[in-house]
XYZ file of C-alpha atoms in Angstrom:
46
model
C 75.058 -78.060 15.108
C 72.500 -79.693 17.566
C 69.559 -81.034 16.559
C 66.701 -78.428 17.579
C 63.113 -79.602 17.935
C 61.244 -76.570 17.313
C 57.806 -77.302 17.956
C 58.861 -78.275 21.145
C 60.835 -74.946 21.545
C 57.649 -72.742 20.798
C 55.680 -74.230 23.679
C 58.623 -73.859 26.456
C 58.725 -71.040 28.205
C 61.577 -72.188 30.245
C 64.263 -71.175 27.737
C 65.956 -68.045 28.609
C 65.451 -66.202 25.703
C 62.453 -67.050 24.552
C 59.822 -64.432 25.762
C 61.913 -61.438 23.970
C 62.475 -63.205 20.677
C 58.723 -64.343 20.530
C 57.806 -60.742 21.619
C 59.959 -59.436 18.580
C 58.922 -62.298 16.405
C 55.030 -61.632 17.173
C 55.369 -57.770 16.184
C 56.902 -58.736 13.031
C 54.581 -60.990 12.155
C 51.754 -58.816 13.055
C 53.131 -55.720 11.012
C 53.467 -57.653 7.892
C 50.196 -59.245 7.987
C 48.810 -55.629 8.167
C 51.051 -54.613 5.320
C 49.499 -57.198 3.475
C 45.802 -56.311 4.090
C 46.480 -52.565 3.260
C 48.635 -53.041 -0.091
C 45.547 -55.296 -0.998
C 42.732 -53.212 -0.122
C 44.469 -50.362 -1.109
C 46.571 -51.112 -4.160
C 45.843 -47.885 -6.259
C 46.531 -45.339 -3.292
C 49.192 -43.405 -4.546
């Protein structure tokens, strides 16, 4: 397996794929940071 230099990786846009798997990634990332907030704010909602 190739050595992969990630933090380079996040800040090309000139791979192919890129733009789709960040979209994906970013959407993730957002809906589980929300998850968080609500199941602590709102831990005893049943």
């Amino acid at each position: 397996m190739a050595n992969i230099d990630l933090a380079k990786r996040a800040y090309d846009h000139g791979w192919r794929l890129d733009p789709s798997i960040r979209r994906l990634l970013d959407t993730d990332f957002y809906k589980l940071l929300m998850l968080q907030l609500i199941w602590r704010r709102f831990r005893d909602v049943p």
